[in-house]
Short mmCIF file of C-alpha atoms and ligand atoms in Angstrom, two decimals:
data_model
loop_
_atom_site.label_atom_id
_atom_site.label_comp_id
_atom_site.label_asym_id
_atom_site.label_seq_id
_atom_site.Cartn_x
_atom_site.Cartn_y
_atom_site.Cartn_z
CA MET A 11 92.12 -39.50 -219.82
CA ALA A 12 88.49 -40.58 -218.76
CA ALA A 13 87.09 -37.97 -215.53
CA LYS A 14 87.98 -38.95 -212.87
CA GLN A 15 84.55 -38.49 -210.02
CA PRO A 16 86.46 -37.91 -206.78
CA GLU A 17 84.15 -40.75 -204.83
CA ALA A 18 84.36 -43.15 -207.20
CA VAL A 19 88.38 -42.70 -206.93
CA MET A 20 88.40 -43.83 -203.61
CA GLU A 21 86.28 -46.67 -204.43
CA LYS A 22 87.90 -47.79 -207.41
CA LEU A 23 91.31 -47.47 -205.71
CA VAL A 24 90.19 -49.84 -202.64
CA SER A 25 88.72 -52.41 -205.42
CA LEU A 26 92.12 -52.34 -207.45
CA CYS A 27 93.61 -52.58 -203.54
CA LYS A 28 91.99 -56.00 -202.92
CA ARG A 29 92.50 -57.27 -206.26
CA ARG A 30 95.92 -57.01 -206.95
CA GLY A 31 97.08 -57.80 -203.54
CA PHE A 32 98.27 -54.22 -201.85
CA ILE A 33 95.38 -53.89 -199.13
CA PHE A 34 93.09 -56.02 -197.69
CA GLN A 35 90.02 -55.91 -195.26
CA SER A 36 91.28 -57.22 -191.22
CA SER A 37 89.61 -60.12 -190.77
CA GLU A 38 87.23 -60.14 -193.62
CA ILE A 39 86.06 -63.37 -193.22
CA TYR A 40 84.48 -62.59 -190.10
CA GLY A 41 83.24 -59.68 -191.47
CA GLY A 42 85.95 -57.22 -190.74
CA LEU A 43 86.91 -55.16 -187.93
CA ASN A 44 86.28 -51.75 -188.09
CA SER A 45 89.38 -49.70 -189.39
CA CYS A 46 91.70 -52.10 -189.54
CA TYR A 47 93.33 -53.60 -192.31
CA ASP A 48 95.83 -55.82 -193.50
CA TYR A 49 98.79 -55.83 -196.32
CA GLY A 50 98.75 -58.14 -198.28
CA PRO A 51 101.94 -59.43 -201.01
CA LEU A 52 102.31 -56.39 -202.94
CA GLY A 53 101.01 -53.28 -200.05
CA VAL A 54 103.71 -55.02 -197.70
CA GLU A 55 106.57 -54.54 -199.99
CA LEU A 56 105.29 -50.55 -201.26
CA LYS A 57 105.50 -49.73 -197.09
CA ARG A 58 108.34 -51.81 -196.75
CA ASN A 59 109.70 -49.10 -199.70
CA VAL A 60 108.31 -46.11 -197.86
CA LYS A 61 109.99 -46.96 -194.96
CA ASP A 62 113.48 -47.15 -196.39
CA PHE A 63 113.33 -44.19 -198.37
CA TRP A 64 112.23 -42.39 -194.74
CA TRP A 65 115.42 -44.00 -192.98
CA GLU A 66 117.31 -43.52 -195.96
CA TRP A 67 116.34 -39.61 -196.66
CA MET A 68 116.09 -39.23 -192.53
CA THR A 69 119.20 -40.76 -191.29
CA ARG A 70 121.73 -42.80 -193.84
CA ARG A 71 121.31 -39.14 -196.13
CA ARG A 72 122.40 -37.23 -192.83
CA ASP A 73 124.98 -37.54 -190.13
CA ASP A 74 123.72 -36.07 -187.25
CA VAL A 75 120.50 -37.82 -186.82
CA GLU A 76 120.74 -41.75 -185.04
CA GLY A 77 118.15 -44.24 -184.84
CA VAL A 78 116.01 -45.77 -181.83
CA ASP A 79 113.36 -49.11 -181.92
CA ALA A 80 111.58 -48.50 -178.80
CA SER A 81 109.06 -50.61 -177.30
CA ILE A 82 105.14 -49.91 -177.56
CA LEU A 83 104.28 -50.56 -174.11
CA MET A 84 106.01 -47.97 -171.53
CA HIS A 85 106.00 -47.13 -168.37
CA PRO A 86 102.61 -45.41 -167.85
CA ARG A 87 103.89 -42.70 -165.71
CA VAL A 88 105.56 -41.62 -169.48
CA TRP A 89 101.69 -40.60 -170.89
CA GLU A 90 101.18 -38.73 -167.39
CA ALA A 91 104.13 -36.60 -168.48
CA SER A 92 103.88 -36.29 -171.98
CA GLY A 93 100.09 -34.60 -170.99
CA HIS A 94 98.13 -37.45 -172.83
CA VAL A 95 96.78 -38.91 -169.45
CA GLU A 96 95.19 -35.95 -169.19
CA GLY A 97 94.85 -33.80 -172.84
CA PHE A 98 94.66 -36.61 -174.82
CA THR A 99 91.16 -36.07 -175.73
CA ASP A 100 88.37 -35.77 -178.42
CA PRO A 101 85.09 -34.21 -177.61
CA LEU A 102 82.64 -37.07 -178.24
CA VAL A 103 78.78 -37.13 -178.11
CA ASP A 104 76.40 -39.77 -178.70
CA CYS A 105 72.79 -40.39 -180.01
CA ARG A 106 70.21 -41.14 -177.77
CA ASN A 107 68.16 -42.24 -181.14
CA CYS A 108 70.21 -44.06 -183.30
CA LYS A 109 73.37 -45.26 -180.91
CA GLN A 110 76.05 -44.00 -183.45
CA ARG A 111 79.00 -41.98 -181.77
CA PHE A 112 80.64 -38.55 -183.33
CA ARG A 113 83.04 -35.64 -182.28
CA ALA A 114 81.23 -33.20 -181.56
CA ASP A 115 83.80 -30.70 -182.86
CA GLN A 116 82.96 -32.03 -186.76
CA ILE A 117 79.21 -32.03 -186.29
CA GLN A 118 77.22 -28.35 -187.70
CA GLY A 119 74.05 -27.56 -185.76
CA THR A 120 72.20 -29.77 -182.58
CA ALA A 121 70.89 -31.90 -184.73
CA CYS A 122 72.43 -36.11 -185.53
CA PRO A 123 74.32 -36.30 -188.72
CA ASN A 124 72.79 -40.25 -189.01
CA CYS A 125 69.14 -39.65 -188.03
CA GLY A 126 68.95 -36.45 -187.95
CA LYS A 127 66.74 -35.98 -184.76
CA GLU A 128 67.60 -33.71 -182.40
CA THR A 129 68.95 -36.53 -179.26
CA LEU A 130 72.53 -35.59 -179.52
CA THR A 131 74.25 -36.07 -175.52
CA GLU A 132 76.38 -33.61 -174.26
CA ALA A 133 79.92 -33.28 -175.28
CA ARG A 134 82.45 -35.32 -173.46
CA GLN A 135 86.55 -35.29 -173.60
CA PHE A 136 87.04 -39.45 -174.47
CA ASN A 137 91.34 -40.13 -173.81
CA LEU A 138 91.99 -42.25 -177.43
CA MET A 139 94.86 -43.83 -175.56
CA PHE A 140 94.18 -48.23 -175.87
CA LYS A 141 94.23 -49.49 -172.40
CA THR A 142 95.69 -53.20 -171.52
CA HIS A 143 97.23 -55.27 -168.61
CA MET A 144 100.44 -55.49 -167.92
CA GLY A 145 100.80 -59.00 -166.39
CA PRO A 146 98.19 -61.45 -164.89
CA VAL A 147 96.06 -59.40 -162.22
CA GLU A 148 93.79 -56.62 -164.16
CA ASP A 149 93.74 -53.84 -161.70
CA ASP A 150 94.64 -49.61 -161.86
CA ALA A 151 97.73 -50.59 -160.53
CA SER A 152 98.71 -52.82 -163.95
CA GLN A 153 97.07 -50.71 -166.39
CA VAL A 154 98.97 -50.11 -169.25
CA PHE A 155 98.46 -48.61 -172.51
CA LEU A 156 99.29 -48.84 -176.21
CA ARG A 157 101.25 -45.86 -177.45
CA PRO A 158 99.60 -43.39 -179.24
CA GLU A 159 102.73 -41.31 -180.77
CA THR A 160 106.15 -42.96 -180.91
CA ALA A 161 108.12 -40.21 -179.96
CA GLN A 162 108.06 -40.52 -176.01
CA GLY A 163 110.16 -43.72 -177.07
CA ILE A 164 112.38 -41.09 -178.56
CA PHE A 165 112.28 -38.42 -175.41
CA VAL A 166 112.64 -40.89 -172.96
CA ASN A 167 115.86 -42.43 -174.40
CA PHE A 168 117.58 -39.08 -175.15
CA LEU A 169 120.72 -39.47 -172.85
CA ASN A 170 121.11 -43.26 -173.64
CA VAL A 171 121.39 -41.88 -177.36
CA GLN A 172 123.58 -38.96 -176.78
CA THR A 173 125.82 -40.26 -174.65
CA ALA A 174 126.20 -43.64 -176.33
CA MET A 175 126.50 -42.17 -179.40
CA ARG A 176 128.58 -39.36 -178.40
CA ARG A 177 126.39 -36.65 -179.95
CA LYS A 178 126.60 -32.69 -179.38
CA VAL A 179 123.65 -30.60 -179.53
CA PRO A 180 121.74 -30.04 -182.28
CA PHE A 181 121.40 -33.93 -183.54
CA GLY A 182 118.58 -35.76 -183.96
CA ILE A 183 116.80 -39.19 -182.77
CA ALA A 184 114.59 -41.01 -185.41
CA GLN A 185 112.09 -43.94 -185.52
CA ILE A 186 109.66 -45.86 -187.70
CA GLY A 187 107.37 -47.99 -185.09
CA LYS A 188 103.58 -48.88 -184.53
CA ALA A 189 101.19 -46.06 -182.35
CA PHE A 190 97.17 -46.34 -181.47
CA ARG A 191 94.29 -44.35 -180.52
CA ASN A 192 90.60 -45.14 -180.34
CA GLU A 193 90.00 -42.89 -182.85
CA ILE A 194 85.91 -42.07 -182.68
CA THR A 195 85.58 -41.38 -186.61
CA PRO A 196 88.17 -43.40 -188.59
CA GLY A 197 88.01 -43.49 -192.00
CA ASN A 198 88.60 -43.14 -195.59
CA PHE A 199 90.24 -46.35 -196.35
CA ILE A 200 93.73 -46.38 -194.23
CA PHE A 201 93.84 -42.62 -194.65
CA ARG A 202 92.92 -42.12 -190.31
CA THR A 203 92.91 -45.49 -188.86
CA ARG A 204 92.75 -47.14 -185.12
CA GLU A 205 96.65 -48.48 -185.30
CA PHE A 206 98.46 -47.04 -187.66
CA GLU A 207 102.61 -46.64 -188.21
CA GLN A 208 103.77 -43.32 -187.68
CA MET A 209 107.39 -42.08 -188.72
CA GLU A 210 109.13 -39.78 -185.99
CA MET A 211 111.75 -37.97 -185.62
CA GLN A 212 113.19 -35.75 -182.82
CA PHE A 213 115.63 -33.26 -183.32
CA PHE A 214 117.57 -31.81 -180.34
CA VAL A 215 118.66 -28.32 -180.31
CA ARG A 216 119.79 -25.47 -178.05
CA PRO A 217 117.08 -22.93 -176.77
CA GLY A 218 117.08 -20.10 -179.02
CA THR A 219 118.14 -22.07 -182.91
CA ASP A 220 114.25 -23.74 -182.37
CA GLN A 221 113.32 -21.31 -184.55
CA GLU A 222 115.12 -21.65 -187.21
CA TRP A 223 115.84 -24.98 -187.02
CA PHE A 224 111.80 -25.54 -187.04
CA GLU A 225 112.32 -23.56 -190.59
CA ARG A 226 114.98 -25.77 -191.98
CA TRP A 227 113.30 -29.01 -191.36
CA ARG A 228 110.65 -28.43 -192.86
CA GLU A 229 112.02 -27.25 -195.96
CA ASP A 230 113.67 -30.21 -196.37
CA ARG A 231 110.19 -32.72 -195.86
CA MET A 232 108.46 -30.66 -198.03
CA GLU A 233 111.28 -31.56 -200.54
CA TYR A 234 110.88 -35.20 -199.46
CA TYR A 235 107.48 -35.73 -200.95
CA VAL A 236 108.50 -33.94 -204.43
CA ARG A 237 111.59 -36.13 -204.46
CA MET A 238 109.40 -39.21 -203.33
CA GLY A 239 107.52 -38.71 -206.39
CA LEU A 240 104.32 -36.84 -205.59
CA ARG A 241 102.79 -34.09 -207.65
CA PRO A 242 104.34 -30.84 -206.05
CA GLU A 243 101.07 -28.99 -206.99
CA LYS A 244 99.07 -31.43 -204.66
CA LEU A 245 100.95 -30.45 -201.75
CA ARG A 246 100.72 -27.43 -199.16
CA TRP A 247 101.92 -25.81 -195.80
CA HIS A 248 98.58 -25.36 -193.56
CA GLN A 249 100.01 -23.93 -189.95
CA HIS A 250 98.13 -24.77 -186.64
CA GLY A 251 96.06 -21.62 -185.76
CA PRO A 252 96.19 -21.85 -181.60
CA ARG A 253 93.19 -23.41 -180.81
CA GLU A 254 94.73 -26.71 -183.56
CA LEU A 255 98.19 -26.66 -181.74
CA ALA A 256 98.38 -29.95 -179.54
CA HIS A 257 99.65 -29.56 -175.91
CA TYR A 258 102.93 -29.56 -176.38
CA ALA A 259 103.83 -27.45 -179.31
CA ARG A 260 104.54 -23.74 -179.94
CA ASP A 261 104.25 -23.49 -183.14
CA ALA A 262 102.99 -26.54 -185.86
CA TYR A 263 102.44 -26.63 -189.39
CA ASP A 264 100.74 -29.40 -191.65
CA ILE A 265 101.90 -31.04 -195.24
CA GLU A 266 98.76 -31.22 -196.69
CA TYR A 267 97.47 -33.57 -199.88
CA GLU A 268 94.92 -33.09 -201.67
CA PHE A 269 92.74 -36.64 -201.78
CA PRO A 270 89.61 -36.95 -203.00
CA PHE A 271 88.00 -36.23 -200.16
CA GLY A 272 89.63 -32.57 -200.14
CA TRP A 273 92.62 -31.67 -198.40
CA GLN A 274 94.26 -33.17 -195.46
CA GLU A 275 97.52 -33.79 -193.16
CA LEU A 276 99.92 -35.73 -194.61
CA GLU A 277 102.62 -35.42 -192.01
CA GLY A 278 103.20 -32.75 -188.76
CA VAL A 279 105.86 -30.14 -188.21
CA HIS A 280 106.06 -28.82 -184.85
CA ASN A 281 108.00 -27.14 -181.99
CA ARG A 282 107.52 -29.12 -179.03
CA THR A 283 110.31 -27.05 -177.19
CA ASP A 284 111.02 -28.63 -174.20
CA PHE A 285 107.86 -29.34 -172.59
CA ASP A 286 108.16 -33.42 -173.59
CA LEU A 287 112.02 -33.51 -171.76
CA SER A 288 111.73 -31.05 -169.54
CA ARG A 289 107.98 -33.05 -168.00
CA HIS A 290 109.87 -36.30 -168.04
CA ASN A 291 112.75 -34.30 -165.81
CA GLU A 292 109.82 -33.53 -163.27
CA TYR A 293 108.22 -36.63 -163.12
CA SER A 294 111.02 -39.58 -162.96
CA GLY A 295 112.14 -37.36 -160.62
CA LYS A 296 115.33 -37.42 -162.22
CA ASN A 297 116.77 -34.33 -164.09
CA SER A 298 118.69 -36.12 -166.30
CA LEU A 299 117.07 -35.23 -169.77
CA SER A 300 119.49 -32.41 -169.55
CA TYR A 301 123.16 -30.91 -172.00
CA PHE A 302 125.74 -29.75 -170.95
CA GLU A 303 127.36 -27.95 -173.53
CA GLU A 304 131.50 -27.56 -173.50
CA SER A 305 132.00 -24.67 -175.82
CA SER A 306 129.96 -22.50 -173.57
CA GLY A 307 130.24 -24.00 -170.14
CA GLU A 308 126.30 -24.14 -170.10
CA ARG A 309 123.64 -26.57 -169.27
CA PHE A 310 120.17 -27.23 -170.69
CA VAL A 311 117.52 -28.21 -171.31
CA PRO A 312 116.82 -28.49 -175.37
CA PHE A 313 114.31 -27.43 -177.44
CA VAL A 314 112.68 -30.55 -179.49
CA ILE A 315 111.82 -29.92 -183.40
CA GLU A 316 109.26 -32.43 -184.47
CA THR A 317 108.43 -34.34 -187.51
CA SER A 318 105.82 -36.71 -187.54
CA ALA A 319 104.97 -38.80 -190.61
CA GLY A 320 102.13 -41.81 -191.19
CA CYS A 321 103.70 -44.08 -192.78
CA ASP A 322 100.03 -46.27 -193.63
CA ARG A 323 98.71 -42.07 -194.91
CA THR A 324 102.15 -42.27 -197.50
CA VAL A 325 100.65 -45.08 -198.47
CA LEU A 326 97.64 -43.70 -199.58
CA THR A 327 98.97 -40.78 -200.79
CA LEU A 328 101.35 -42.38 -203.11
CA LEU A 329 98.50 -44.14 -203.98
CA VAL A 330 96.54 -41.61 -204.94
CA ASP A 331 98.90 -39.61 -206.25
CA ALA A 332 99.08 -42.73 -209.08
CA TYR A 333 95.83 -43.60 -209.76
CA ASP A 334 95.24 -43.01 -213.55
CA GLU A 335 92.36 -44.40 -215.67
CA GLU A 336 92.93 -44.49 -219.40
CA GLU A 337 90.91 -45.13 -222.23
CA GLU A 338 92.88 -48.78 -222.63
CA ARG A 339 93.67 -49.09 -218.98
CA VAL A 340 93.79 -48.84 -215.52
CA VAL A 341 97.75 -47.68 -214.38
CA LEU A 342 99.26 -47.16 -211.17
CA ARG A 343 102.00 -44.60 -212.21
CA LEU A 344 104.43 -45.10 -208.71
CA PRO A 345 107.50 -43.92 -208.32
CA PRO A 346 109.91 -46.65 -209.73
CA ARG A 347 111.76 -46.45 -206.53
CA LEU A 348 108.79 -47.53 -204.92
CA ALA A 349 106.80 -49.62 -206.71
CA PRO A 350 106.66 -52.55 -204.95
CA VAL A 351 107.48 -54.58 -208.02
CA LYS A 352 110.22 -52.99 -210.75
CA ALA A 353 109.68 -55.73 -212.99
CA GLY A 354 107.93 -57.54 -214.95
CA VAL A 355 108.86 -60.93 -217.23
CA PHE A 356 106.91 -62.66 -219.74
CA PRO A 357 107.76 -64.76 -222.16
CA LEU A 358 105.80 -64.10 -225.34
CA VAL A 359 104.02 -66.60 -226.36
CA LYS A 360 104.64 -70.07 -224.38
CA LYS A 361 107.06 -72.16 -227.48
CA ASP A 362 110.13 -72.09 -229.10
CA GLY A 363 112.57 -71.66 -226.45
CA MET A 364 110.92 -68.01 -225.35
CA VAL A 365 109.55 -69.98 -221.76
CA GLU A 366 113.41 -70.89 -221.07
CA ALA A 367 115.07 -67.47 -222.35
CA ALA A 368 111.98 -65.36 -220.02
CA ARG A 369 113.29 -67.69 -216.93
CA ASP A 370 117.18 -66.75 -217.45
CA VAL A 371 116.53 -62.98 -217.48
CA TYR A 372 114.15 -63.17 -214.29
CA GLU A 373 116.44 -65.87 -212.55
CA ARG A 374 118.91 -63.14 -213.65
CA LEU A 375 116.57 -60.17 -212.98
CA ARG A 376 114.55 -60.63 -209.03
CA LYS A 377 118.48 -61.44 -207.17
CA VAL A 378 119.08 -57.65 -207.75
CA HIS A 379 115.40 -56.85 -207.78
CA LYS A 380 111.48 -57.63 -206.57
CA SER A 381 110.58 -59.11 -210.16
CA PHE A 382 107.35 -60.74 -211.28
CA TYR A 383 107.27 -63.67 -213.54
CA ASP A 384 104.22 -64.44 -215.16
CA GLU A 385 103.40 -66.50 -219.11
CA GLY A 386 99.40 -66.62 -217.86
CA GLY A 387 97.19 -65.24 -220.45
CA SER A 388 97.59 -62.42 -223.70
CA ILE A 389 100.63 -60.57 -223.30
CA GLY A 390 98.19 -57.39 -223.47
CA ARG A 391 96.30 -58.50 -219.96
CA ARG A 392 100.15 -60.05 -218.63
CA TYR A 393 100.69 -55.89 -219.28
CA ARG A 394 97.56 -54.75 -217.96
CA ARG A 395 97.77 -56.96 -214.85
CA GLN A 396 101.37 -55.28 -214.43
CA ASP A 397 100.73 -51.74 -215.09
CA GLU A 398 97.07 -51.81 -212.28
CA ALA A 399 100.11 -52.97 -210.08
CA GLY A 400 102.35 -50.66 -210.38
CA THR A 401 104.52 -52.03 -212.09
CA PRO A 402 106.96 -49.60 -214.27
CA LEU A 403 108.77 -52.37 -216.29
CA GLY A 404 107.79 -55.12 -218.73
CA ILE A 405 110.80 -57.50 -219.79
CA THR A 406 109.43 -59.24 -223.12
CA ALA A 407 111.31 -62.25 -224.14
CA ASP A 408 110.08 -62.74 -227.99
CA GLY A 409 110.87 -64.89 -231.05
CA GLN A 410 113.96 -62.71 -231.37
CA THR A 411 116.11 -63.55 -228.27
CA VAL A 412 115.87 -66.98 -229.04
CA GLU A 413 118.15 -65.82 -232.31
CA ASP A 414 120.36 -62.57 -231.10
CA GLY A 415 119.82 -62.67 -227.20
CA THR A 416 117.96 -59.18 -226.50
CA VAL A 417 114.94 -58.51 -225.04
CA THR A 418 112.21 -55.86 -225.14
CA ILE A 419 111.79 -53.70 -222.26
CA ARG A 420 108.55 -51.38 -221.85
CA GLU A 421 108.56 -48.84 -220.21
CA ARG A 422 104.65 -48.39 -217.90
CA ASP A 423 104.41 -44.97 -218.48
CA SER A 424 104.93 -43.74 -221.79
CA MET A 425 105.18 -47.27 -223.10
CA ALA A 426 108.32 -46.56 -225.55
CA GLN A 427 110.33 -49.80 -225.97
CA HIS A 428 113.96 -50.45 -225.54
CA ARG A 429 115.94 -53.40 -227.32
CA VAL A 430 118.49 -55.00 -224.62
CA LYS A 431 120.39 -57.73 -224.10
CA VAL A 432 119.84 -60.49 -221.55
CA GLU A 433 123.34 -59.62 -219.76
CA GLU A 434 122.38 -55.67 -219.26
CA VAL A 435 119.15 -56.16 -217.84
CA THR A 436 120.05 -55.79 -214.73
CA GLY A 437 122.17 -53.02 -215.00
CA TRP A 438 118.92 -51.40 -217.34
CA VAL A 439 117.08 -51.74 -214.47
CA SER A 440 119.15 -50.55 -211.99
CA ARG A 441 119.95 -47.22 -213.61
CA PHE A 442 116.38 -46.84 -215.02
CA VAL A 443 115.22 -47.38 -210.88
CA GLU A 444 117.97 -44.73 -209.95
CA ALA A 445 117.77 -42.61 -212.34
CA ASN A 446 114.00 -42.10 -211.28
CA GLY A 447 114.25 -42.01 -207.31
CA LYS A 448 117.67 -41.70 -205.77
CA VAL A 449 117.85 -40.26 -202.39
N1 GAP B 513 104.10 -36.93 -182.32
C1 GAP B 513 103.30 -35.77 -183.01
C2 GAP B 513 101.85 -37.13 -184.10
O1 GAP B 513 101.77 -37.74 -182.69
P1 GAP B 513 100.22 -36.28 -185.31
O2 GAP B 513 99.54 -35.02 -186.27
O3 GAP B 513 99.07 -36.69 -184.47
O4 GAP B 513 101.15 -35.95 -183.96
C3 GAP B 513 101.27 -37.67 -186.62
O5 GAP B 513 100.58 -37.36 -185.92
C4 GAP B 513 100.66 -38.55 -188.22
O6 GAP B 513 100.57 -39.39 -187.86
C5 GAP B 513 99.66 -37.72 -188.73
O7 GAP B 513 100.37 -36.19 -190.07
C6 GAP B 513 99.50 -38.65 -189.62
O8 GAP B 513 99.68 -38.83 -190.72
C7 GAP B 513 99.79 -39.62 -188.54
N2 GAP B 513 98.57 -40.37 -187.82
C8 GAP B 513 97.85 -39.86 -186.84
N3 GAP B 513 96.70 -40.31 -186.41
C9 GAP B 513 96.39 -41.11 -187.62
C10 GAP B 513 95.80 -42.12 -187.86
N4 GAP B 513 94.51 -42.37 -186.73
N5 GAP B 513 95.09 -43.09 -188.97
C11 GAP B 513 96.50 -42.83 -189.93
N6 GAP B 513 97.56 -42.17 -189.41
C12 GAP B 513 97.27 -40.80 -187.90
#
């Protein structure tokens, strides 16, 4: 395997993502928009598979988690209650000389990291929420926020979900959706952006059982990433110290991944206590977000264990984890279950009935699995293109196919080849994908 330089890996990955249609710079023809990205044909499939995997793991596999899909715009009081208006800030400093902005907690010393001059302003608190206006009048009364986390859409719906589904505590509510943060220092490709998707779950428990549930969810979430197919040695826990804890958290651990730019947070698991529900009770004046436990005859405000994963960040993690260079090829070793395309289908050459045979296989297969038909260029080049796209299987119709109705299936990782009857290809691919990453 060729040596991998950490910085070079990110550069090569960004270039591969563009070349193969995973991720493009947003508004590229206008010079791009800082830290905004568009998912291309392969990227959107990969991201969708990540969301499906999460949804399957968090909701369908269990019987104690329901789903919701709340709106991005919420009543502005939500963000007062949640503490975001007051406390969702980063300390910001400006350089008077070069006009660059930095997060005060990320600079060492007193000089500007860009121009080196001692011309930094005092730090001031900068709120990360994006603001907009609802309706035709742009005044303070019409100001609303783009949600900076999806969690609040779950909290305010606690009672709706609990009563509609006749749920007993403990149970959870899961959601996937966009969140927006006006980050001062976005970067590292899709690692930190201003618009991103979260996959969050709030698990409501009886006070006093929160620590036990916190431990159970921590264990479950680490298992999830391993089962997803990430290399376990690249994953670790980081517990938040008192100064790192968010305003709502009693205890918090991050699952970190070792990116080419260092160990960084992939997901947070938080014990949010009864902070959010109690605050919404107070700010709404309704006192409705509580639970009556029949078995004990007690009413209480549930405590919340939160698992909060970034969808785009998971996509980046999968790409980084999968990227590999060999002498002859660049290969994305994406877990088959998550790979955008499951199989490339090729005629060996464009003659002697091989095109028809390959198209027949493709037509059967694509009804069940996302597949890609390609007859352009040498067979070697077609394999290489699919290796770069992370496609786990390559299926080739050759001279023998026309004679005995079998094709060759080549595995991306081992390059092992199997001879399989055309009628059995779809079943073979299904078994392969299931065996390599079933929830
Ligand atoms: N509701 C809790 C919460 O939002 P967080 O640690 O601020 O907690 C959770 O965010 C996850 O969301 C992070 O672990 C990360 O995966 C993702 N995330 C946060 N900010 C992000 C950003 N600017 N760009 C991409 N993903 C981000």
